[in-house]
C-alpha cells in the first residue's frame, strides 16, 4: 500500500488509502488539488503582471521629470519648445516602438543581432511576453530619446526632433537592447547557451543600453550642430547660459528619483519568485536591493558633487548637485541588483568625479550640452558598466541570472577578469553602433539644413519664432492689446539711506 511520503495525488494511490470503494472520492480530492494549484499559478501571474505594470507607470512618470528638468535647464524663451519635444518623444516613440521597436528588441526566436517577431504586437500575449512587457520596455525606449533631446536643446529644428526620435526608438535603441537583454542576444547574460566570455554582459536596468545610447546619440547631435550662440566668446572662453528656473530643475530631479524606483527594481519584471522553499528571502525581498543601492549611489554622488563643485567654483550650486545625483543613478543602473549596498557608495562617489571631469573636458573642447546629458548619461553610464564588472557578487549574480552556476562575476569580488572584458566590449560596441547610425543621421539633417535653426530664430527664442508665443505670460488679458515693454527706472541713493548687509 502507498504511504503518505510516496503520494503524487493520483486517484489510484488515494483510493488505496481511502478503500476500494472510494475511487470517486479520490478523484474529487485530486481535482480540488488541481484547482488550487491552478488558482495559485493564476495568482502568481497576476501578482507579477501587476508589479510590472506598476513599475512601468513609475518609469513613465520619469517623462514628467525629464520635462521639468529640461524646462528649468533652458532659457525661458525656449521653454515651450523643449516641453513639446518631451511630449513628442513619448508619442512618437509609442508608435514606432509598437510597430518595430519591440519586435527588433525581443522578437524571438531570432539571431543574436536583431529580433524578427512581434511586429505591431502580433502574437502578443504569448507564453514569453504580455502587454505589460511592451509597456515597460516602451517607457525605457522613450527615456533614451529624452536623454538625447536635452543635448541638442535650444537650437534644433522641430522636424529634426521627430526624425531622430522615430529612428532612435524604432531601430537604434531596440537593436542594442536585443544584444544585451534578449535571451537570443549575442552578449546577453540571459543567453545561457552562449555566454560572452562565460559571463555575458550584466546590464541589469541599462547603464549602457539606455543611458549610453541616449548620451552618445546626444553627443553626436550636439557636436554636429555646434554650440549655442553666445556659449563661448570670441576668445574661446566659456560663457554660462544658465537655465531660467532652478525650481523646475529640482522638481524634475525629484520626479526622476521617484521614477527610478520603477526603472531599477522593476527590471526584475517578476516579484513572486522563490529562491528557496519556505524562506522569507526570495525575489520579493531581492527587489528591495536595487532600490537601496540606487538610493545610496545617488545620495553619494550628490554630496560628492556638492563639495567638489564648492572647491572648484566657490559656490553651493543646486543645479550641479541635481546633475550629480542623476549621474549616480545612471551609473548604478547597470549593476544595482548584483552589488552590495556599500559598493553603491563607491559607485556614486566615482560617478560624481566622472561627471565633473567630463564637464571640464567638454568645456575645453567647446562642446555645448545644455543639460550635460552626454556627459551625465554617456560618461556615468560607461563608468556604471565598468563598476558592475568590478563589484558584482557571486551570490547575487546567480540569483538574478540563474541557470549557469559557474558564471564569472566581479573582478574585485574574486570572479576574475572575464566579465570586465565582456563589459569593455559592451562600451565599445555601443559607441560604435550609435555613432554609425545616429552620427550619419544628424550629419544628413545638417547638410539638408533640417538640423539647426537660423541665428535670428535662436536669438529671439524658439517659443516666439516657432511655437507662436512664450511659455510664460507677463501681462493680464485686458492688457493684451498693449505692446509688451519692459520699463526700467534708475534709483539714485540719498543721504538718508542706510546700507543693509545680509
CSV table of C-alpha atoms in Angstrom, one decimal:
chain,number,residue,atom,x,y,z
A,1,UNK,CA,0.0,0.0,0.0
A,2,UNK,CA,1.2,3.6,-0.7
A,3,UNK,CA,2.4,5.7,2.1
A,4,UNK,CA,1.9,9.5,2.5
A,5,UNK,CA,5.5,10.1,1.6
A,6,UNK,CA,5.1,8.4,-1.8
A,7,UNK,CA,1.8,10.0,-2.9
A,8,UNK,CA,1.7,12.1,-6.0
A,9,UNK,CA,-2.0,12.9,-5.8
A,10,UNK,CA,-3.2,10.3,-8.3
A,11,UNK,CA,-6.6,9.0,-7.7
A,12,UNK,CA,-5.3,5.4,-7.9
A,13,UNK,CA,-3.0,5.9,-4.9
A,14,UNK,CA,-5.6,7.8,-2.9
A,15,UNK,CA,-8.1,5.0,-3.5
A,16,UNK,CA,-5.7,2.6,-1.8
A,17,UNK,CA,-5.7,4.8,1.4
A,18,UNK,CA,-9.5,5.5,1.3
A,19,UNK,CA,-10.5,2.0,0.5
A,20,UNK,CA,-11.5,0.0,-2.6
A,21,UNK,CA,-14.9,1.7,-2.9
A,22,UNK,CA,-13.8,5.3,-2.7
A,23,UNK,CA,-12.4,5.9,-6.2
A,24,UNK,CA,-14.9,8.7,-6.7
A,25,UNK,CA,-13.8,10.4,-3.5
A,26,UNK,CA,-10.2,10.1,-4.5
A,27,UNK,CA,-10.9,11.7,-7.9
A,28,UNK,CA,-12.8,14.5,-6.3
A,29,UNK,CA,-10.0,15.3,-3.8
A,30,UNK,CA,-7.4,15.3,-6.6
A,31,UNK,CA,-9.5,17.5,-8.8
A,32,UNK,CA,-9.7,20.0,-5.9
A,33,UNK,CA,-5.9,20.0,-5.5
A,34,UNK,CA,-5.6,20.7,-9.2
A,35,UNK,CA,-8.0,23.6,-8.9
A,36,UNK,CA,-6.0,25.0,-6.0
A,37,UNK,CA,-2.7,24.6,-7.9
A,38,UNK,CA,-4.3,26.4,-10.9
A,39,UNK,CA,-5.5,29.2,-8.8
A,40,UNK,CA,-2.1,29.7,-7.2
A,41,UNK,CA,-0.5,29.8,-10.7
A,42,UNK,CA,-3.0,32.3,-11.8
A,43,UNK,CA,-2.3,34.4,-8.7
A,44,UNK,CA,1.4,34.3,-9.4
A,45,UNK,CA,0.9,35.6,-12.9
A,46,UNK,CA,-1.5,38.3,-11.7
A,47,UNK,CA,0.9,39.5,-9.0
A,48,UNK,CA,3.9,39.6,-11.4
A,49,UNK,CA,1.9,41.4,-14.0
A,50,UNK,CA,0.6,44.0,-11.5
A,51,UNK,CA,4.2,44.5,-10.3
A,52,UNK,CA,5.5,45.1,-13.8
A,53,UNK,CA,2.6,47.4,-14.7
A,54,UNK,CA,3.2,49.5,-11.6
A,55,UNK,CA,6.9,49.7,-12.4
A,56,UNK,CA,6.0,50.8,-16.0
A,57,UNK,CA,3.9,53.6,-14.6
A,58,UNK,CA,6.8,54.7,-12.4
A,59,UNK,CA,9.2,54.7,-15.3
A,60,UNK,CA,6.7,56.6,-17.5
A,61,UNK,CA,6.4,59.2,-14.8
A,62,UNK,CA,10.1,59.9,-15.4
A,63,UNK,CA,8.9,61.7,-18.6
A,64,UNK,CA,7.4,64.4,-16.4
A,65,UNK,CA,10.7,64.6,-14.6
A,66,UNK,CA,12.6,64.9,-17.9
A,67,UNK,CA,10.2,67.6,-19.0
A,68,UNK,CA,10.6,69.7,-15.8
A,69,UNK,CA,14.4,69.2,-15.7
A,70,UNK,CA,14.7,70.2,-19.4
A,71,UNK,CA,12.4,73.2,-19.0
A,72,UNK,CA,14.3,74.5,-16.0
A,73,UNK,CA,17.7,74.0,-17.6
A,74,UNK,CA,17.0,76.1,-20.7
A,75,UNK,CA,16.3,79.8,-21.0
A,76,UNK,CA,12.7,81.0,-20.7
A,77,UNK,CA,12.5,81.8,-24.4
A,78,UNK,CA,12.8,78.1,-25.3
A,79,UNK,CA,10.6,76.6,-22.6
A,80,UNK,CA,7.6,75.7,-24.8
A,81,UNK,CA,9.9,74.1,-27.4
A,82,UNK,CA,11.7,71.8,-25.0
A,83,UNK,CA,8.4,70.8,-23.3
A,84,UNK,CA,6.8,69.9,-26.7
A,85,UNK,CA,9.8,67.8,-27.7
A,86,UNK,CA,9.4,65.8,-24.4
A,87,UNK,CA,5.8,65.2,-25.2
A,88,UNK,CA,6.5,64.1,-28.7
A,89,UNK,CA,9.4,61.8,-27.6
A,90,UNK,CA,6.7,59.8,-25.8
A,91,UNK,CA,4.1,60.0,-28.6
A,92,UNK,CA,6.4,59.3,-31.5
A,93,UNK,CA,8.2,56.6,-29.5
A,94,UNK,CA,5.0,54.9,-28.7
A,95,UNK,CA,4.0,54.4,-32.3
A,96,UNK,CA,7.4,53.4,-33.6
A,97,UNK,CA,8.2,51.1,-30.7
A,98,UNK,CA,4.8,49.4,-31.2
A,99,UNK,CA,5.4,49.0,-35.0
A,100,UNK,CA,9.1,48.0,-35.0
A,101,UNK,CA,11.0,48.6,-31.8
A,102,UNK,CA,9.6,45.8,-29.5
A,103,UNK,CA,10.0,43.3,-32.3
A,104,UNK,CA,13.6,44.2,-33.0
A,105,UNK,CA,14.4,44.1,-29.3
A,106,UNK,CA,12.6,41.0,-28.1
A,107,UNK,CA,11.1,39.2,-31.1
A,108,UNK,CA,12.5,35.8,-30.5
A,109,UNK,CA,13.4,33.2,-31.5
A,110,UNK,CA,15.8,35.1,-33.6
A,111,UNK,CA,19.5,35.6,-34.3
A,112,UNK,CA,21.9,37.4,-31.9
A,113,UNK,CA,21.8,40.7,-33.7
A,114,UNK,CA,18.1,41.6,-34.1
A,115,UNK,CA,14.6,40.3,-33.3
A,116,UNK,CA,12.2,39.3,-36.0
A,117,UNK,CA,8.8,38.6,-34.4
A,118,UNK,CA,6.0,40.6,-32.7
A,119,UNK,CA,5.8,43.4,-35.2
A,120,UNK,CA,2.8,45.5,-34.3
A,121,UNK,CA,2.5,43.3,-31.2
A,122,UNK,CA,1.4,40.3,-33.3
A,123,UNK,CA,1.1,37.1,-31.3
A,124,UNK,CA,1.1,39.1,-28.1
A,125,UNK,CA,0.3,37.9,-25.4
A,126,UNK,CA,2.3,34.7,-25.5
A,127,UNK,CA,4.0,32.4,-23.0
A,128,UNK,CA,7.0,34.7,-23.2
A,129,UNK,CA,5.6,38.3,-23.2
A,130,UNK,CA,2.4,40.1,-22.2
A,131,UNK,CA,1.2,43.6,-23.0
A,132,UNK,CA,2.7,44.7,-19.7
A,133,UNK,CA,6.2,43.9,-21.0
A,134,UNK,CA,5.7,46.1,-24.1
A,135,UNK,CA,4.5,49.0,-21.9
A,136,UNK,CA,7.5,48.7,-19.6
A,137,UNK,CA,10.0,48.4,-22.4
A,138,UNK,CA,8.4,51.3,-24.3
A,139,UNK,CA,8.9,53.5,-21.2
A,140,UNK,CA,12.6,52.7,-21.3
A,141,UNK,CA,12.9,53.4,-25.1
A,142,UNK,CA,11.4,56.9,-24.7
A,143,UNK,CA,13.7,57.6,-21.8
A,144,UNK,CA,16.7,57.1,-24.2
A,145,UNK,CA,15.1,59.5,-26.6
A,146,UNK,CA,14.5,62.1,-23.9
A,147,UNK,CA,18.2,62.0,-22.9
A,148,UNK,CA,19.2,62.9,-26.5
A,149,UNK,CA,16.7,65.8,-26.7
A,150,UNK,CA,18.5,67.5,-23.8
A,151,UNK,CA,21.8,67.6,-25.6
A,152,UNK,CA,20.5,69.4,-28.6
A,153,UNK,CA,18.1,71.8,-26.8
A,154,UNK,CA,17.7,75.5,-27.7
A,155,UNK,CA,18.9,75.3,-31.3
A,156,UNK,CA,17.4,72.4,-33.1
A,157,UNK,CA,14.6,72.4,-35.7
A,158,UNK,CA,11.4,70.7,-34.7
A,159,UNK,CA,11.4,68.3,-37.7
A,160,UNK,CA,14.8,67.0,-36.6
A,161,UNK,CA,13.4,66.0,-33.2
A,162,UNK,CA,10.7,64.0,-34.9
A,163,UNK,CA,13.1,62.2,-37.3
A,164,UNK,CA,15.8,61.3,-34.8
A,165,UNK,CA,13.2,60.2,-32.1
A,166,UNK,CA,11.5,57.9,-34.5
A,167,UNK,CA,14.8,56.4,-35.7
A,168,UNK,CA,16.2,56.0,-32.2
A,169,UNK,CA,13.2,54.4,-30.6
A,170,UNK,CA,12.2,52.3,-33.6
A,171,UNK,CA,15.6,50.9,-34.6
A,172,UNK,CA,18.8,52.1,-32.9
A,173,UNK,CA,17.9,51.5,-29.3
A,174,UNK,CA,15.9,48.2,-29.9
A,175,UNK,CA,18.9,46.6,-31.6
A,176,UNK,CA,21.1,47.4,-28.6
A,177,UNK,CA,18.5,46.1,-26.1
A,178,UNK,CA,18.3,42.9,-28.1
A,179,UNK,CA,22.1,42.4,-27.9
A,180,UNK,CA,22.1,42.7,-24.1
A,181,UNK,CA,18.6,41.9,-22.8
A,182,UNK,CA,17.1,39.3,-25.2
A,183,UNK,CA,17.6,35.6,-24.5
A,184,UNK,CA,18.9,35.4,-28.1
A,185,UNK,CA,21.3,38.4,-27.8
A,186,UNK,CA,24.9,37.7,-28.6
A,187,UNK,CA,26.1,39.3,-25.4
A,188,UNK,CA,23.1,38.8,-23.2
A,189,UNK,CA,23.5,37.5,-19.7
A,190,UNK,CA,20.2,35.6,-20.3
A,191,UNK,CA,21.7,33.7,-23.2
A,192,UNK,CA,23.0,30.8,-21.0
A,193,UNK,CA,23.8,28.6,-24.0
A,194,UNK,CA,26.3,31.1,-25.5
A,195,UNK,CA,27.6,33.5,-22.8
A,196,UNK,CA,30.2,36.0,-23.9
A,197,UNK,CA,33.4,35.2,-22.0
A,198,UNK,CA,31.4,32.8,-19.8
A,199,UNK,CA,29.6,35.7,-18.1
A,200,UNK,CA,27.7,37.7,-20.6
A,201,UNK,CA,27.1,41.4,-20.1
A,202,UNK,CA,25.2,42.2,-16.9
A,203,UNK,CA,23.5,45.5,-17.6
A,204,UNK,CA,20.5,44.9,-15.4
A,205,UNK,CA,18.5,48.1,-16.0
A,206,UNK,CA,20.5,49.8,-18.7
A,207,UNK,CA,23.6,51.9,-17.8
A,208,UNK,CA,24.7,51.0,-21.3
A,209,UNK,CA,21.5,50.1,-23.1
A,210,UNK,CA,19.6,53.2,-22.1
A,211,UNK,CA,21.9,55.8,-20.7
A,212,UNK,CA,24.9,55.3,-23.0
A,213,UNK,CA,22.7,55.0,-26.1
A,214,UNK,CA,20.9,58.2,-25.3
A,215,UNK,CA,24.1,60.0,-24.3
A,216,UNK,CA,26.2,59.0,-27.3
A,217,UNK,CA,23.3,60.0,-29.7
A,218,UNK,CA,23.1,63.4,-28.0
A,219,UNK,CA,26.8,63.8,-28.2
A,220,UNK,CA,26.7,63.4,-32.0
A,221,UNK,CA,23.8,65.7,-32.4
A,222,UNK,CA,25.3,68.5,-30.3
A,223,UNK,CA,28.7,68.1,-31.9
A,224,UNK,CA,27.4,68.3,-35.5
A,225,UNK,CA,25.2,71.3,-35.0
A,226,UNK,CA,27.7,73.2,-32.7
A,227,UNK,CA,27.3,75.2,-29.6
A,228,UNK,CA,24.6,77.7,-28.9
A,229,UNK,CA,25.2,81.4,-29.9
A,230,UNK,CA,27.0,83.1,-27.0
A,231,UNK,CA,28.1,79.9,-25.3
A,232,UNK,CA,31.7,80.7,-26.0
A,233,UNK,CA,33.1,84.3,-26.5
A,234,UNK,CA,35.4,85.4,-29.3
A,235,UNK,CA,38.4,84.4,-27.4
A,236,UNK,CA,37.0,80.9,-26.8
A,237,UNK,CA,36.3,81.3,-23.1
A,238,UNK,CA,33.2,79.6,-21.7
A,239,UNK,CA,30.1,81.8,-21.0
A,240,UNK,CA,27.4,80.3,-18.8
A,241,UNK,CA,24.0,80.3,-20.4
A,242,UNK,CA,22.1,79.3,-17.2
A,243,UNK,CA,18.7,77.8,-17.2
A,244,UNK,CA,15.8,80.1,-16.1
A,245,UNK,CA,14.4,78.0,-13.2
A,246,UNK,CA,16.3,76.1,-10.6
A,247,UNK,CA,12.8,75.3,-9.1
A,248,UNK,CA,11.9,73.3,-12.2
A,249,UNK,CA,15.3,71.6,-12.1
A,250,UNK,CA,14.8,70.4,-8.6
A,251,UNK,CA,11.2,69.3,-9.2
A,252,UNK,CA,12.3,67.4,-12.3
A,253,UNK,CA,15.1,65.7,-10.3
A,254,UNK,CA,12.8,64.5,-7.6
A,255,UNK,CA,10.4,63.2,-10.1
A,256,UNK,CA,13.2,61.3,-11.8
A,257,UNK,CA,14.4,60.0,-8.5
A,258,UNK,CA,10.9,58.7,-7.7
A,259,UNK,CA,10.6,57.1,-11.2
A,260,UNK,CA,14.0,55.4,-10.8
A,261,UNK,CA,12.4,53.1,-8.2
A,262,UNK,CA,10.4,51.6,-11.1
A,263,UNK,CA,13.4,51.8,-13.5
A,264,UNK,CA,15.8,49.7,-11.4
A,265,UNK,CA,13.8,47.4,-9.1
A,266,UNK,CA,11.2,46.9,-11.8
A,267,UNK,CA,13.7,45.4,-14.2
A,268,UNK,CA,13.3,42.1,-12.3
A,269,UNK,CA,9.9,42.0,-14.2
A,270,UNK,CA,8.7,39.5,-11.6
A,271,UNK,CA,8.4,39.6,-7.9
A,272,UNK,CA,6.8,36.3,-6.9
A,273,UNK,CA,9.8,34.0,-7.5
A,274,UNK,CA,11.2,31.9,-4.7
A,275,UNK,CA,14.9,31.4,-4.1
A,276,UNK,CA,14.2,28.6,-1.6
A,277,UNK,CA,11.2,26.8,-0.1
A,278,UNK,CA,9.6,28.4,2.9
A,279,UNK,CA,12.1,31.2,3.2
A,280,UNK,CA,11.5,34.9,4.0
A,281,UNK,CA,14.1,35.6,1.3
A,282,UNK,CA,13.0,35.5,-2.3
A,283,UNK,CA,12.7,37.8,-5.2
A,284,UNK,CA,10.1,39.7,-3.2
A,285,UNK,CA,13.0,40.7,-0.9
A,286,UNK,CA,15.6,41.0,-3.6
A,287,UNK,CA,13.7,43.7,-5.4
A,288,UNK,CA,14.4,46.0,-2.5
A,289,UNK,CA,18.2,45.7,-3.0
A,290,UNK,CA,18.2,47.7,-6.3
A,291,UNK,CA,16.1,50.4,-4.5
A,292,UNK,CA,18.7,50.6,-1.7
A,293,UNK,CA,21.7,50.6,-4.0
A,294,UNK,CA,20.1,53.2,-6.3
A,295,UNK,CA,19.4,55.5,-3.3
A,296,UNK,CA,22.9,55.2,-1.9
A,297,UNK,CA,24.7,55.8,-5.2
A,298,UNK,CA,22.6,58.9,-6.0
A,299,UNK,CA,23.0,60.3,-2.5
A,300,UNK,CA,26.7,59.8,-2.5
A,301,UNK,CA,27.1,61.3,-6.0
A,302,UNK,CA,25.0,64.4,-4.9
A,303,UNK,CA,27.2,65.0,-1.8
A,304,UNK,CA,30.4,64.5,-3.7
A,305,UNK,CA,29.3,66.9,-6.4
A,306,UNK,CA,28.2,69.4,-3.8
A,307,UNK,CA,31.6,69.6,-2.1
A,308,UNK,CA,33.6,69.1,-5.3
A,309,UNK,CA,32.0,72.0,-7.1
A,310,UNK,CA,32.3,74.1,-4.0
A,311,UNK,CA,36.0,73.6,-4.1
A,312,UNK,CA,36.3,74.3,-7.8
A,313,UNK,CA,33.9,77.2,-8.1
A,314,UNK,CA,33.3,78.5,-4.6
A,315,UNK,CA,29.5,78.1,-4.8
A,316,UNK,CA,26.9,75.7,-3.5
A,317,UNK,CA,25.1,75.1,-6.8
A,318,UNK,CA,21.8,73.3,-6.7
A,319,UNK,CA,21.8,72.5,-10.4
A,320,UNK,CA,25.2,70.8,-10.2
A,321,UNK,CA,24.0,68.8,-7.2
A,322,UNK,CA,20.9,67.6,-9.1
A,323,UNK,CA,23.1,66.6,-12.1
A,324,UNK,CA,25.5,64.8,-9.8
A,325,UNK,CA,22.6,62.9,-8.2
A,326,UNK,CA,21.3,61.8,-11.6
A,327,UNK,CA,24.8,60.8,-12.6
A,328,UNK,CA,25.0,58.4,-9.6
A,329,UNK,CA,21.6,56.9,-10.6
A,330,UNK,CA,22.8,56.4,-14.2
A,331,UNK,CA,25.9,54.7,-13.0
A,332,UNK,CA,24.3,52.3,-10.6
A,333,UNK,CA,21.5,51.3,-13.0
A,334,UNK,CA,23.5,48.5,-14.7
A,335,UNK,CA,24.6,46.7,-11.5
A,336,UNK,CA,22.0,47.7,-9.0
A,337,UNK,CA,20.8,44.2,-8.5
A,338,UNK,CA,24.1,42.3,-8.2
A,339,UNK,CA,26.2,44.6,-5.9
A,340,UNK,CA,26.3,45.1,-2.1
A,341,UNK,CA,25.0,48.4,-0.7
A,342,UNK,CA,28.4,49.5,0.3
A,343,UNK,CA,29.7,49.2,-3.2
A,344,UNK,CA,26.9,51.5,-4.4
A,345,UNK,CA,28.6,54.3,-2.3
A,346,UNK,CA,31.8,53.7,-4.2
A,347,UNK,CA,29.8,53.8,-7.5
A,348,UNK,CA,28.2,57.2,-6.6
A,349,UNK,CA,31.5,58.7,-5.5
A,350,UNK,CA,33.3,57.9,-8.7
A,351,UNK,CA,30.3,58.8,-10.8
A,352,UNK,CA,30.4,62.4,-9.5
A,353,UNK,CA,34.2,62.6,-10.3
A,354,UNK,CA,33.5,61.3,-13.8
A,355,UNK,CA,30.7,63.9,-14.4
A,356,UNK,CA,32.8,66.8,-13.2
A,357,UNK,CA,35.7,65.6,-15.3
A,358,UNK,CA,33.6,65.1,-18.4
A,359,UNK,CA,32.2,68.6,-18.0
A,360,UNK,CA,35.7,70.1,-17.8
A,361,UNK,CA,36.7,68.2,-20.9
A,362,UNK,CA,33.5,69.4,-22.7
A,363,UNK,CA,34.3,73.0,-21.8
A,364,UNK,CA,37.9,72.7,-23.1
A,365,UNK,CA,36.6,71.1,-26.4
A,366,UNK,CA,34.0,73.8,-26.7
A,367,UNK,CA,31.2,71.2,-26.7
A,368,UNK,CA,27.8,72.6,-25.7
A,369,UNK,CA,25.2,70.4,-24.0
A,370,UNK,CA,22.6,72.4,-22.1
A,371,UNK,CA,21.7,69.6,-19.8
A,372,UNK,CA,25.1,67.9,-19.6
A,373,UNK,CA,23.2,64.8,-21.0
A,374,UNK,CA,26.1,63.3,-22.9
A,375,UNK,CA,28.5,63.7,-20.0
A,376,UNK,CA,26.0,62.5,-17.4
A,377,UNK,CA,24.4,59.6,-19.2
A,378,UNK,CA,27.2,58.7,-21.5
A,379,UNK,CA,30.1,59.2,-19.1
A,380,UNK,CA,28.5,58.0,-15.9
A,381,UNK,CA,26.7,55.2,-17.8
A,382,UNK,CA,30.1,53.9,-19.1
A,383,UNK,CA,31.5,54.0,-15.6
A,384,UNK,CA,28.5,52.0,-14.4
A,385,UNK,CA,29.2,49.3,-16.9
A,386,UNK,CA,32.8,49.0,-15.6
A,387,UNK,CA,31.7,49.3,-12.0
A,388,UNK,CA,29.4,46.2,-12.4
A,389,UNK,CA,32.3,44.2,-13.8
A,390,UNK,CA,34.4,45.0,-10.7
A,391,UNK,CA,31.9,44.7,-7.9
A,392,UNK,CA,29.2,42.1,-8.9
A,393,UNK,CA,29.0,39.4,-6.2
A,394,UNK,CA,28.7,35.7,-7.0
A,395,UNK,CA,25.6,35.2,-4.8
A,396,UNK,CA,23.6,37.9,-6.4
A,397,UNK,CA,24.7,37.1,-9.9
A,398,UNK,CA,23.5,33.5,-9.6
A,399,UNK,CA,20.2,34.6,-8.0
A,400,UNK,CA,19.4,37.2,-10.7
A,401,UNK,CA,20.8,35.2,-13.6
A,402,UNK,CA,20.2,31.5,-12.7
A,403,UNK,CA,20.9,28.5,-14.9
A,404,UNK,CA,24.7,28.9,-15.1
A,405,UNK,CA,26.3,28.3,-11.6
A,406,UNK,CA,29.9,28.6,-12.9
A,407,UNK,CA,29.3,32.1,-14.4
A,408,UNK,CA,32.0,34.7,-13.9
A,409,UNK,CA,31.4,37.7,-11.6
A,410,UNK,CA,33.1,40.8,-10.4
A,411,UNK,CA,36.9,41.2,-10.6
A,412,UNK,CA,37.3,42.8,-7.1
A,413,UNK,CA,34.9,40.1,-5.7
A,414,UNK,CA,37.2,37.2,-6.8
A,415,UNK,CA,35.4,36.4,-10.0
A,416,UNK,CA,38.2,37.0,-12.4
A,417,UNK,CA,38.5,39.5,-15.3
A,418,UNK,CA,36.3,37.9,-18.0
A,419,UNK,CA,33.2,39.9,-17.0
A,420,UNK,CA,35.3,43.1,-17.2
A,421,UNK,CA,36.3,42.0,-20.7
A,422,UNK,CA,32.7,41.5,-21.8
A,423,UNK,CA,31.7,44.8,-20.3
A,424,UNK,CA,34.5,46.7,-22.1
A,425,UNK,CA,33.3,45.2,-25.3
A,426,UNK,CA,29.8,46.5,-24.5
A,427,UNK,CA,31.1,50.0,-24.2
A,428,UNK,CA,32.9,49.8,-27.5
A,429,UNK,CA,30.0,48.3,-29.5
A,430,UNK,CA,27.5,50.8,-28.1
A,431,UNK,CA,29.7,53.7,-29.0
A,432,UNK,CA,30.4,52.1,-32.4
A,433,UNK,CA,26.7,51.3,-33.2
A,434,UNK,CA,25.2,54.6,-32.1
A,435,UNK,CA,28.0,56.5,-33.8
A,436,UNK,CA,27.4,54.5,-37.1
A,437,UNK,CA,23.7,55.1,-37.0
A,438,UNK,CA,22.9,58.4,-35.3
A,439,UNK,CA,26.0,60.2,-36.4
A,440,UNK,CA,25.2,59.9,-40.2
A,441,UNK,CA,21.6,60.8,-39.5
A,442,UNK,CA,22.5,64.1,-37.8
A,443,UNK,CA,25.0,64.8,-40.5
A,444,UNK,CA,22.5,64.3,-43.3
A,445,UNK,CA,20.0,66.5,-41.4
A,446,UNK,CA,22.7,69.1,-41.1
A,447,UNK,CA,23.5,69.0,-44.8
A,448,UNK,CA,19.8,69.3,-45.7
A,449,UNK,CA,19.5,72.3,-43.4
A,450,UNK,CA,17.0,70.4,-41.3
A,451,UNK,CA,19.0,70.3,-38.1
A,452,UNK,CA,19.7,73.8,-36.7
A,453,UNK,CA,17.5,76.8,-36.7
A,454,UNK,CA,18.6,80.2,-38.0
A,455,UNK,CA,20.7,82.6,-35.9
A,456,UNK,CA,17.8,85.1,-35.9
A,457,UNK,CA,15.4,82.5,-34.5
A,458,UNK,CA,17.9,81.3,-32.0
A,459,UNK,CA,18.5,84.8,-30.7
A,460,UNK,CA,14.8,85.6,-30.4
A,461,UNK,CA,13.9,82.2,-28.9
A,462,UNK,CA,12.0,79.3,-30.5
A,463,UNK,CA,8.9,79.8,-28.4
A,464,UNK,CA,8.2,83.1,-30.2
A,465,UNK,CA,9.5,82.2,-33.7
A,466,UNK,CA,8.4,78.5,-33.9
A,467,UNK,CA,5.6,78.0,-31.4
A,468,UNK,CA,3.5,81.1,-31.6
A,469,UNK,CA,4.4,82.7,-28.3
A,470,UNK,CA,6.2,82.4,-25.0
A,471,UNK,CA,5.5,79.8,-22.4
A,472,UNK,CA,5.0,82.4,-19.7
A,473,UNK,CA,2.5,85.3,-19.9
A,474,UNK,CA,3.9,88.5,-18.4
A,475,UNK,CA,0.7,90.7,-18.7
A,476,UNK,CA,-3.0,90.4,-17.9
A,477,UNK,CA,-5.6,89.6,-20.5
A,478,UNK,CA,-7.0,93.1,-20.6
A,479,UNK,CA,-3.6,94.4,-21.5
A,480,UNK,CA,-3.2,92.0,-24.4
A,481,UNK,CA,-3.6,94.8,-26.9
A,482,UNK,CA,-0.8,96.8,-25.4
A,483,UNK,CA,2.7,96.3,-26.8
A,484,UNK,CA,4.9,94.2,-24.4
A,485,UNK,CA,7.5,96.5,-23.0
A,486,UNK,CA,10.0,96.4,-20.1
A,487,UNK,CA,10.3,99.7,-18.2
A,488,UNK,CA,13.4,100.4,-16.2
A,489,UNK,CA,13.7,103.2,-13.6
A,490,UNK,CA,17.0,104.4,-12.2
A,491,UNK,CA,17.1,104.7,-8.4
A,492,UNK,CA,19.5,107.2,-7.0
A,493,UNK,CA,20.9,106.8,-3.5
A,494,UNK,CA,20.2,109.5,-1.0
A,495,UNK,CA,21.9,110.7,2.1
A,496,UNK,CA,19.3,109.2,4.5
A,497,UNK,CA,19.5,105.8,3.0
A,498,UNK,CA,21.2,103.2,5.3
A,499,UNK,CA,23.0,100.3,3.7
A,500,UNK,CA,21.8,96.9,4.7
A,501,UNK,CA,24.1,94.0,4.9
A,502,UNK,CA,22.9,90.4,4.6
